[in-house]
Coordinates of C-alpha atoms in Angstrom, one line a residue:
M1 CA -0.4 0.0 0.0
A2 CA 1.5 2.9 -1.1
K3 CA 2.0 5.9 1.9
H4 CA 0.6 9.2 1.9
I5 CA 2.0 12.5 2.8
F6 CA -1.2 15.6 2.8
V7 CA 0.6 19.3 2.8
T8 CA -1.5 22.4 3.5
G9 CA -0.6 25.6 4.1
G10 CA -1.7 28.4 6.7
V11 CA -1.6 31.9 7.9
V12 CA -0.8 33.5 4.6
S13 CA -1.0 32.1 0.3
S14 CA 2.2 32.0 -1.2
L15 CA 4.3 30.3 1.1
G16 CA 6.0 27.8 -1.0
K17 CA 3.7 24.9 -0.2
G18 CA 4.5 24.0 -3.9
L19 CA 8.5 24.0 -3.2
T20 CA 7.8 22.5 -0.2
S21 CA 6.1 19.1 -1.9
A22 CA 8.4 19.3 -4.7
S23 CA 11.6 19.2 -1.9
V24 CA 10.4 16.5 -0.4
G25 CA 9.3 14.6 -3.3
L26 CA 12.7 15.5 -4.1
L27 CA 14.3 14.1 -1.3
L28 CA 12.3 10.8 -0.6
E29 CA 13.2 10.1 -4.5
K30 CA 17.0 10.4 -3.7
R31 CA 16.5 8.2 -1.0
G32 CA 15.1 5.1 -3.6
L33 CA 11.5 5.9 -2.9
R34 CA 9.1 6.0 -5.8
V35 CA 7.0 8.5 -5.9
R36 CA 4.4 11.1 -7.2
I37 CA 2.8 14.4 -6.7
Q38 CA -0.7 16.1 -7.5
K39 CA -2.3 19.0 -6.7
F40 CA -5.8 20.3 -5.2
D41 CA -7.3 23.5 -6.0
P42 CA -10.2 25.2 -4.2
Y43 CA -11.2 27.5 -6.8
I44 CA -14.6 26.6 -9.3
N45 CA -12.6 26.8 -12.6
V46 CA -12.8 23.2 -14.2
D47 CA -8.8 24.2 -15.0
P48 CA -6.6 27.3 -14.9
G49 CA -6.9 27.6 -18.7
T50 CA -9.4 29.9 -19.0
M51 CA -7.7 31.7 -16.1
S52 CA -5.9 35.3 -16.8
P53 CA -1.7 34.8 -15.8
Y54 CA -2.6 38.1 -13.2
Q55 CA -5.3 35.5 -11.7
H56 CA -3.0 32.6 -11.7
G57 CA 0.0 32.7 -13.3
E58 CA 1.6 30.7 -16.0
V59 CA -0.7 27.6 -17.4
Y60 CA 1.8 24.7 -17.1
V61 CA 0.2 22.2 -19.6
L62 CA 1.6 18.1 -19.4
D63 CA 2.5 16.0 -22.4
D64 CA -1.6 14.3 -21.8
G65 CA -2.3 18.3 -22.5
A66 CA -3.7 18.5 -18.6
E67 CA -3.9 21.9 -18.4
T68 CA -2.6 22.8 -15.0
D69 CA -1.4 24.7 -11.8
L70 CA 2.1 26.3 -12.0
D71 CA 2.8 24.0 -9.2
L72 CA 2.7 21.4 -11.5
G73 CA 5.9 22.7 -12.7
H74 CA 7.6 22.4 -9.7
Y75 CA 6.9 18.7 -9.2
E76 CA 8.3 17.9 -12.6
R77 CA 11.8 20.3 -12.1
F78 CA 12.6 18.7 -9.3
T79 CA 11.4 14.9 -9.1
T80 CA 10.9 12.6 -11.9
A81 CA 7.7 11.3 -10.9
P82 CA 5.3 11.2 -14.1
L83 CA 2.4 13.9 -13.7
N84 CA -1.2 13.6 -15.7
R85 CA -4.2 15.0 -15.3
D86 CA -4.8 13.2 -12.4
C87 CA -2.3 14.9 -10.6
N88 CA -4.7 18.0 -10.7
F89 CA -7.8 18.4 -9.5
T90 CA -9.9 21.6 -8.6
T91 CA -12.7 21.7 -6.7
G92 CA -14.9 22.9 -10.0
R93 CA -13.6 19.3 -11.7
I94 CA -14.5 17.4 -8.5
Y95 CA -18.2 18.8 -8.7
L96 CA -18.7 18.3 -12.2
K97 CA -18.1 14.6 -11.6
V98 CA -20.3 14.6 -8.7
I99 CA -23.4 16.1 -11.1
Q100 CA -22.5 14.1 -14.2
K101 CA -22.8 11.0 -11.9
E102 CA -26.5 12.4 -10.4
R103 CA -27.3 13.1 -13.9
K104 CA -26.6 9.5 -14.9
G105 CA -28.7 8.4 -11.6
E106 CA -25.2 6.7 -10.1
Y107 CA -26.2 8.0 -6.6
L108 CA -29.7 6.0 -6.8
G109 CA -32.1 8.2 -5.6
H110 CA -30.0 9.6 -2.6
T111 CA -29.9 13.5 -1.4
V112 CA -26.1 14.3 -3.2
Q113 CA -24.2 16.2 -0.5
V114 CA -20.8 17.5 0.3
I115 CA -20.5 14.5 2.9
P116 CA -20.0 12.0 1.7
H117 CA -20.6 12.6 -2.2
V118 CA -17.8 15.2 -2.7
T119 CA -15.4 14.0 -0.6
D120 CA -15.7 10.5 -1.6
E121 CA -15.1 12.3 -5.2
I122 CA -11.7 13.5 -3.4
K123 CA -11.0 10.9 -2.2
E124 CA -11.3 8.8 -5.3
A125 CA -8.6 11.5 -6.7
I126 CA -6.0 10.3 -4.4
R127 CA -6.4 6.7 -5.0
L128 CA -5.9 7.5 -8.7
V129 CA -2.2 8.0 -8.1
A130 CA -1.9 5.5 -5.2
T131 CA -0.8 2.7 -7.4
D132 CA 1.1 -0.2 -6.9
E133 CA 3.8 0.7 -8.9
V134 CA 3.8 3.9 -6.1
D135 CA 5.9 3.6 -2.9
I136 CA 4.9 7.5 -1.6
V137 CA 1.7 9.8 -2.6
I138 CA 2.4 13.7 -1.6
T139 CA -0.8 15.4 -1.7
E140 CA -1.0 19.4 -1.9
I141 CA -4.0 21.1 -0.5
G142 CA -3.9 24.4 -2.2
G143 CA -5.0 27.9 0.1
T144 CA -5.3 28.6 3.6
V145 CA -6.8 26.7 5.8
G146 CA -9.8 28.6 7.3
D147 CA -10.5 29.2 3.4
I148 CA -14.6 28.5 3.3
E149 CA -13.9 26.8 -0.6
G150 CA -11.2 24.6 0.8
L151 CA -13.2 22.7 3.4
P152 CA -14.2 19.3 1.4
F153 CA -10.8 19.0 0.8
L154 CA -9.7 19.2 4.4
E155 CA -12.1 16.8 5.3
A156 CA -11.8 14.4 2.8
I157 CA -7.7 13.6 4.0
R158 CA -9.5 13.7 7.7
Q159 CA -11.7 11.4 6.2
F160 CA -8.8 9.3 4.3
A161 CA -6.8 8.3 7.1
L162 CA -9.8 6.5 9.0
D163 CA -9.9 4.7 5.3
V164 CA -5.9 3.5 5.1
G165 CA -5.0 3.4 8.5
K166 CA -3.3 7.1 10.7
Q167 CA 0.1 5.0 10.2
N168 CA 0.3 5.2 6.4
C169 CA -0.6 8.9 6.7
L170 CA 1.0 12.1 7.3
Y171 CA 0.1 15.3 7.8
M172 CA 2.8 18.3 7.0
H173 CA 1.1 21.7 7.5
L174 CA 3.7 25.2 6.0
T175 CA 2.6 28.0 8.0
L176 CA 4.6 31.2 9.0
I177 CA 6.6 32.9 11.6
P178 CA 6.6 36.5 11.6
Y179 CA 9.3 38.9 12.4
L180 CA 7.7 42.1 14.2
K181 CA 10.5 44.4 13.4
A182 CA 8.4 46.9 15.7
A183 CA 8.7 44.7 18.7
G184 CA 12.3 43.3 17.4
E185 CA 10.9 39.8 17.7
A186 CA 9.4 36.7 15.6
K187 CA 6.0 35.8 16.3
T188 CA 4.4 32.1 16.6
K189 CA 1.1 32.9 17.6
P190 CA -0.2 33.1 13.6
T191 CA 1.0 29.6 13.7
Q192 CA -0.5 28.5 16.7
H193 CA -4.1 29.9 15.5
S194 CA -3.5 28.5 12.3
V195 CA -2.7 24.8 13.8
G196 CA -5.6 25.7 15.9
Q197 CA -8.3 25.9 13.0
L198 CA -7.0 22.3 11.7
R199 CA -7.3 20.3 15.3
Q200 CA -10.7 22.1 15.0
I201 CA -11.5 19.9 11.2
G202 CA -10.3 17.0 12.7
I203 CA -6.7 16.8 11.9
Q204 CA -3.3 16.9 14.1
P205 CA -0.4 18.0 11.6
D206 CA 2.6 15.5 12.7
I207 CA 4.9 17.9 11.1
L208 CA 5.1 21.8 10.8
I209 CA 6.9 23.4 8.7
C210 CA 8.1 27.1 9.4
R211 CA 9.0 29.8 7.0
T212 CA 10.7 32.2 8.5
E213 CA 12.9 35.5 7.9
R214 CA 15.5 35.0 10.6
E215 CA 16.9 31.7 12.2
M216 CA 14.4 30.0 14.8
T217 CA 15.8 29.9 18.5
P218 CA 15.1 26.3 20.6
G219 CA 13.1 28.2 22.8
M220 CA 10.5 29.2 19.3
K221 CA 10.5 25.4 18.5
E222 CA 9.5 24.5 22.0
K223 CA 6.8 26.3 22.7
I224 CA 5.4 25.6 19.2
A225 CA 5.5 21.9 19.5
L226 CA 4.2 22.6 23.2
F227 CA 1.2 24.3 21.9
C228 CA 0.3 22.8 18.7
N229 CA 1.1 19.1 20.0
V230 CA 3.6 18.2 17.8
Q231 CA 7.4 16.9 18.5
T232 CA 10.4 19.4 19.0
D233 CA 11.8 17.7 15.8
A234 CA 9.1 17.9 13.9
V235 CA 8.9 21.8 13.9
I236 CA 11.3 22.6 10.9
E237 CA 12.4 25.8 10.2
E238 CA 12.5 26.8 6.5
R239 CA 14.4 30.2 6.3
D240 CA 13.6 32.6 2.6
K241 CA 16.2 31.5 0.3
E242 CA 17.7 34.7 -1.1
F243 CA 19.9 32.6 -3.8
S244 CA 17.5 29.8 -5.6
I245 CA 14.6 28.2 -5.0
Y246 CA 17.0 25.0 -5.6
E247 CA 18.6 25.1 -2.1
V248 CA 15.2 24.5 -0.8
P249 CA 15.9 20.2 -0.6
L250 CA 19.5 21.1 1.1
S251 CA 18.2 23.2 3.8
L252 CA 14.6 20.7 4.8
N253 CA 17.4 18.0 4.5
E254 CA 19.7 20.0 6.9
N255 CA 16.6 19.8 9.2
K256 CA 16.6 16.2 8.8
L257 CA 12.7 16.3 7.2
D258 CA 13.3 13.5 5.2
E259 CA 14.8 11.4 8.2
L260 CA 11.2 12.3 10.5
I261 CA 9.2 11.2 7.2
V262 CA 10.7 7.7 6.7
Q263 CA 10.4 7.0 10.0
K264 CA 7.2 8.4 10.6
L265 CA 5.9 6.3 7.6
G266 CA 8.2 3.5 8.6
L267 CA 9.5 3.7 5.6
S268 CA 11.8 0.5 5.4
K269 CA 13.0 0.7 1.6
A270 CA 14.3 3.7 1.8
R271 CA 18.3 4.1 1.3
P272 CA 20.8 6.5 2.4
L273 CA 20.3 9.7 0.9
D274 CA 22.2 10.7 -2.5
L275 CA 22.1 14.5 -3.4
S276 CA 25.8 14.7 -4.9
E277 CA 24.0 15.4 -8.6
W278 CA 22.2 18.4 -6.6
H279 CA 25.0 19.9 -4.9
E280 CA 27.0 19.8 -8.0
M281 CA 24.5 21.5 -10.3
L282 CA 24.1 24.2 -6.9
H283 CA 27.6 24.1 -7.4
R284 CA 27.7 25.0 -10.8
L285 CA 24.6 28.1 -10.3
R286 CA 27.2 29.6 -7.6
N287 CA 29.9 29.4 -10.0
P288 CA 29.3 31.1 -13.2
R289 CA 32.2 31.6 -15.8
H290 CA 30.2 33.8 -18.1
E291 CA 27.6 36.7 -17.7
V292 CA 24.2 37.5 -20.4
S293 CA 21.9 40.2 -20.3
I294 CA 18.5 38.8 -21.9
G295 CA 15.5 40.6 -22.5
V296 CA 12.2 38.8 -22.4
V297 CA 9.9 40.6 -23.6
G298 CA 6.4 40.2 -22.6
K299 CA 2.7 41.1 -21.9
Y300 CA 2.4 40.0 -18.5
I301 CA 6.3 41.1 -17.0
Q302 CA 4.5 42.3 -14.1
Y303 CA 3.5 39.5 -12.5
K304 CA 6.4 37.2 -12.3
D305 CA 4.9 34.2 -12.2
A306 CA 2.9 34.9 -15.5
Y307 CA 6.2 33.4 -17.3
K308 CA 7.8 31.5 -14.8
S309 CA 8.7 28.3 -16.6
I310 CA 10.9 30.5 -18.8
Y311 CA 12.8 32.2 -16.3
E312 CA 13.4 29.0 -14.4
A313 CA 14.6 27.4 -18.2
L314 CA 16.9 30.5 -19.0
D315 CA 18.6 29.6 -15.6
H316 CA 18.5 25.8 -16.5
A317 CA 20.7 26.9 -19.5
G318 CA 22.6 29.2 -17.6
I319 CA 23.9 26.1 -15.2
A320 CA 24.2 24.0 -18.4
N321 CA 26.4 27.0 -19.6
S322 CA 28.0 28.2 -16.7
T323 CA 26.6 31.4 -17.0
R324 CA 25.1 34.6 -14.6
I325 CA 21.7 35.1 -16.7
L326 CA 20.8 39.0 -16.2
V327 CA 16.9 38.9 -17.3
R328 CA 15.6 42.4 -18.5
K329 CA 12.0 42.1 -18.6
I330 CA 10.7 44.7 -21.0
E331 CA 6.9 45.4 -21.5
A332 CA 5.8 44.6 -24.6
E333 CA 3.3 47.1 -24.9
E334 CA 5.8 50.2 -23.9
L335 CA 7.8 49.3 -26.9
D336 CA 6.9 51.0 -30.3
N337 CA 9.5 52.4 -33.1
N338 CA 10.8 55.2 -31.2
S339 CA 11.8 53.0 -27.5
T340 CA 13.2 49.9 -29.4
D341 CA 16.8 51.2 -29.6
S342 CA 17.1 52.2 -25.6
A343 CA 15.0 49.9 -24.3
L344 CA 16.7 47.0 -26.1
A345 CA 20.3 48.6 -26.0
G346 CA 23.3 46.3 -24.7
L347 CA 21.0 43.0 -24.8
D348 CA 23.2 39.4 -25.3
G349 CA 19.4 37.8 -26.3
I350 CA 16.0 38.5 -27.0
L351 CA 13.3 35.9 -25.8
V352 CA 9.8 36.6 -27.1
P353 CA 7.2 34.3 -25.1
G354 CA 3.8 33.0 -25.5
G355 CA 0.5 35.2 -24.7
F356 CA -2.6 34.8 -26.0
G357 CA -5.0 38.7 -27.6
Y358 CA -3.9 41.6 -29.3
R359 CA -2.4 43.5 -26.6
G360 CA 1.9 43.8 -26.8
I361 CA 1.6 42.4 -29.7
S362 CA 2.5 45.6 -31.9
G363 CA 5.4 45.4 -29.5
K364 CA 6.6 42.0 -29.7
V365 CA 7.1 42.4 -33.3
E366 CA 9.2 45.5 -33.1
A367 CA 11.3 43.6 -30.5
I368 CA 11.4 41.1 -33.3
R369 CA 12.5 43.5 -36.2
Y370 CA 15.4 45.0 -33.6
A371 CA 17.0 41.2 -32.9
R372 CA 17.0 40.3 -36.7
E373 CA 18.4 43.5 -37.8
K374 CA 20.9 44.0 -35.3
E375 CA 21.5 39.9 -35.4
I376 CA 20.9 39.9 -31.9
P377 CA 20.6 36.1 -30.9
F378 CA 16.7 35.5 -30.9
F379 CA 14.5 33.1 -29.6
G380 CA 10.2 32.4 -30.1
I381 CA 8.0 30.7 -28.0
C382 CA 4.3 29.9 -29.4
L383 CA 3.0 33.6 -29.7
G384 CA 6.5 34.5 -30.2
L385 CA 6.9 32.7 -33.7
Q386 CA 3.7 34.0 -35.0
C387 CA 5.0 37.4 -34.3
A388 CA 8.6 36.5 -36.0
V389 CA 6.7 35.6 -38.8
I390 CA 4.1 38.6 -39.0
E391 CA 6.9 40.4 -38.5
F392 CA 8.8 39.1 -41.7
A393 CA 5.9 39.1 -43.3
R394 CA 6.2 42.8 -43.0
N395 CA 9.2 43.9 -43.0
V396 CA 10.9 41.1 -45.5
A397 CA 8.5 40.0 -47.6
K398 CA 6.2 43.8 -47.4
L399 CA 3.1 42.3 -47.0
E400 CA 1.4 45.3 -45.8
R401 CA -1.2 44.4 -42.8
A402 CA 0.4 41.1 -42.4
H403 CA -0.9 39.7 -39.0
S404 CA -2.6 37.0 -37.1
T405 CA -6.6 36.5 -37.9
E406 CA -6.8 36.5 -34.0
I407 CA -5.8 40.0 -34.2
D408 CA -7.1 40.9 -37.5
P409 CA -9.8 38.9 -38.8
D410 CA -9.4 41.0 -42.2
S411 CA -5.7 41.1 -42.8
P412 CA -4.9 40.9 -46.3
H413 CA -2.3 38.5 -45.5
P414 CA -3.2 36.6 -43.0
V415 CA 0.7 34.5 -42.3
V416 CA -0.9 32.8 -38.8
C417 CA -4.6 31.6 -39.4
L418 CA -6.9 29.4 -37.3
L419 CA -6.8 25.3 -37.3
D420 CA -9.7 24.3 -39.7
A421 CA -10.3 21.8 -36.8
Q422 CA -11.3 24.7 -34.4
H423 CA -13.4 27.0 -36.5
A424 CA -16.7 25.6 -35.3
I425 CA -15.3 25.5 -31.4
T426 CA -17.3 27.6 -29.1
N427 CA -15.9 26.8 -25.5
L428 CA -12.5 28.2 -24.7
G429 CA -11.2 25.7 -21.7
G430 CA -9.6 22.2 -23.3
T431 CA -9.8 23.1 -26.7
M432 CA -6.7 24.2 -28.0
R433 CA -3.8 21.9 -29.4
L434 CA -2.9 20.3 -26.0
G435 CA 0.3 18.0 -24.9
N436 CA 2.5 16.2 -26.4
Y437 CA 2.8 16.4 -30.3
P438 CA 5.7 14.7 -32.6
C439 CA 8.0 16.8 -34.5
A440 CA 10.0 16.1 -38.0
L441 CA 13.2 18.3 -37.7
K442 CA 14.9 19.2 -40.6
N443 CA 19.0 18.0 -41.2
N444 CA 21.4 20.3 -40.1
S445 CA 19.4 23.1 -39.1
R446 CA 20.3 24.4 -36.0
A447 CA 17.4 23.1 -34.3
A448 CA 18.0 19.7 -34.8
G449 CA 22.2 20.7 -33.8
A450 CA 20.6 21.5 -30.6
Y451 CA 18.6 18.5 -29.8
G452 CA 21.1 16.2 -31.4
K453 CA 18.1 14.2 -33.1
E454 CA 15.6 15.0 -35.5
L455 CA 12.2 13.6 -34.5
I456 CA 11.1 15.0 -31.2
Q457 CA 8.0 15.4 -28.8
E458 CA 7.3 18.8 -27.2
R459 CA 4.0 20.3 -25.5
H460 CA 1.6 22.4 -27.5
R461 CA -0.6 24.9 -26.2
H462 CA -2.2 27.4 -28.7
R463 CA -5.3 27.6 -31.3
Y464 CA -3.8 29.4 -34.3
E465 CA -1.1 28.5 -37.2
F466 CA 1.9 29.2 -39.3
N467 CA -1.0 29.6 -42.6
N468 CA 1.2 26.8 -45.3
Q469 CA 0.2 29.7 -48.4
Y470 CA 2.9 31.5 -47.7
R471 CA 5.6 28.3 -47.1
E472 CA 7.5 28.9 -50.7
S473 CA 7.7 32.4 -50.8
F474 CA 9.3 32.9 -47.0
Q475 CA 11.8 30.1 -48.4
K476 CA 12.9 32.2 -50.9
L477 CA 13.4 35.0 -48.8
G478 CA 15.6 33.1 -46.1
M479 CA 13.0 32.4 -43.5
V480 CA 13.2 28.2 -43.5
F481 CA 10.8 26.2 -41.9
T482 CA 13.0 23.7 -40.2
G483 CA 10.5 21.7 -38.2
L484 CA 7.1 20.4 -39.2
S485 CA 4.6 17.9 -37.9
P486 CA 5.3 14.4 -39.3
D487 CA 3.2 15.0 -41.8
S488 CA 4.6 17.9 -42.9
K489 CA 1.4 20.2 -42.8
L490 CA 2.2 22.5 -39.4
V491 CA 5.0 24.5 -38.8
E492 CA 6.5 23.7 -35.6
V493 CA 10.4 25.4 -35.6
V494 CA 10.9 28.9 -38.1
E495 CA 14.7 29.7 -38.4
I496 CA 16.6 32.1 -40.6
P497 CA 20.2 30.5 -41.1
S498 CA 21.8 34.1 -42.5
H499 CA 21.3 35.4 -39.2
P500 CA 23.7 34.6 -36.0
W501 CA 20.9 32.9 -33.9
F502 CA 17.5 33.1 -35.2
L503 CA 15.1 30.3 -34.2
A504 CA 11.5 30.6 -32.9
V505 CA 8.8 27.4 -32.0
Q506 CA 5.2 26.9 -32.1
F507 CA 5.4 24.8 -29.3
H508 CA 6.8 25.0 -25.2
P509 CA 10.0 24.2 -24.7
E510 CA 10.2 25.6 -21.5
F511 CA 7.7 22.6 -19.8
K512 CA 10.4 20.3 -20.2
S513 CA 14.1 21.8 -18.7
K514 CA 14.7 20.6 -15.6
P515 CA 17.8 22.2 -13.4
T516 CA 20.3 19.2 -13.8
A517 CA 19.3 18.6 -17.7
S518 CA 18.7 21.8 -19.5
H519 CA 16.5 22.1 -22.9
P520 CA 18.6 22.2 -25.6
L521 CA 17.0 25.5 -27.0
F522 CA 17.4 27.1 -24.2
N523 CA 21.0 26.0 -24.1
A524 CA 21.5 26.7 -27.5
F525 CA 20.0 30.0 -27.0
V526 CA 22.5 30.8 -23.8
A527 CA 25.1 29.8 -25.9
A528 CA 24.5 32.2 -28.6
A529 CA 23.8 34.9 -25.9
I530 CA 27.2 34.1 -24.6
K531 CA 29.3 34.2 -28.3
K532 CA 27.7 37.6 -28.7
S533 CA 28.9 39.0 -25.5
T534 CA 32.5 37.1 -25.9
S535 CA 32.8 38.4 -29.5
Q536 CA 31.5 42.2 -28.2
G537 CA 34.1 42.5 -25.3
A538 CA 37.1 40.9 -27.5

């Protein structure tokens, strides 16, 4: 039987439950255990696919096309645990399943209620990932204890321990120890109140993870242990990490969290911890030999989580190239023909990420024109590819008002248009080209050189495609289509061979990058930026 760790949070949101869950997963994997991680989100949306990045951050896409919470990106970057749509459930998805069952008459005339029907559906979602091939299931409960929308999930995990036995479950609660500057001391009362709320629900935490700016004193730990009814060694300090989020597992290990979990759950299969690969990665991160400046030109720049995987993938490429990445965040809406030179001056590379809608398109196109004309390494992703072909159409092919039909349905030159299969679709959620698709790369292309192979699989999240009517004319002018779907109908990668490094992709490579295994395209992009930087220095 799989053992279960339930991760909850208290006091305030954004404490880092996702990072903590991912870090625990890493530590247990490095002890030889088979781990699965899932997250429950209390909002009523069926998935985050229709939510604004300002509301929710990026939408993280899995191989099976599931649009999920960005915390699943942490899970994949830290662990090798396989993720699918069963690893992210929302209140909306749970209630949708309950209502569908009720409509089919599966409840045999019973009054459908939160308890037991909704909580039973939540428990069934946990069992979906607790297969015979798994030793540990880590389930993160989104939101904060005390939120009304989270109560069914907390009730479900309380019941779950009764179903499988408390010896097979462990409750880990993440909380905050705020430091009051005026008083000159840290306060434990918010943690006491948070644990008190959990205990009223019927859940007694086994381990407390305490987020804090400053080192906790032994007296603080003893006080928290006494008032929260936990062992003193189960009060784990998790101090803020100023250097890198990838230090979190090491900090938790220093506080013997993995040993505590192994002991409490009786994990006899656990072997001694081996973090050598992780230490080597952090050593490379701390000791760069180069430094490059990369401009990210986006429309959600004000909210850092909107491009979370992009920034992480750049850091991973920096690790692989022993390079410090200085990211310059550039608001696409503020770029125009007059401001481009000053905003983009001194950059060693320019990256244009994905997005939806008309806002910021002209600024992205201007940034790409600048990169192409000034021969600055350029990397376009999803909408970045579409903006690259729009820029090429207007300024190289001289096609006036060339555009995407998403933005200008009446464009005389629709170089980007809707997929035929998308025309009849009215629902927005989960209806795009989503998940893993194969792509055939052209021999001797930059893309094939980066990957070291000619057939790849990458994750997609888009509705519009390059218009093949323009493929032949663009190739004559110097834009080469070096990645296509296996049937050659869909353009996946474009390059300009005469440019030092100009490459754009319709898929999202950032979703497959890890700190210990940088994505090949990000790796090649950063290497090109290093080459530009060093040539300028020479």
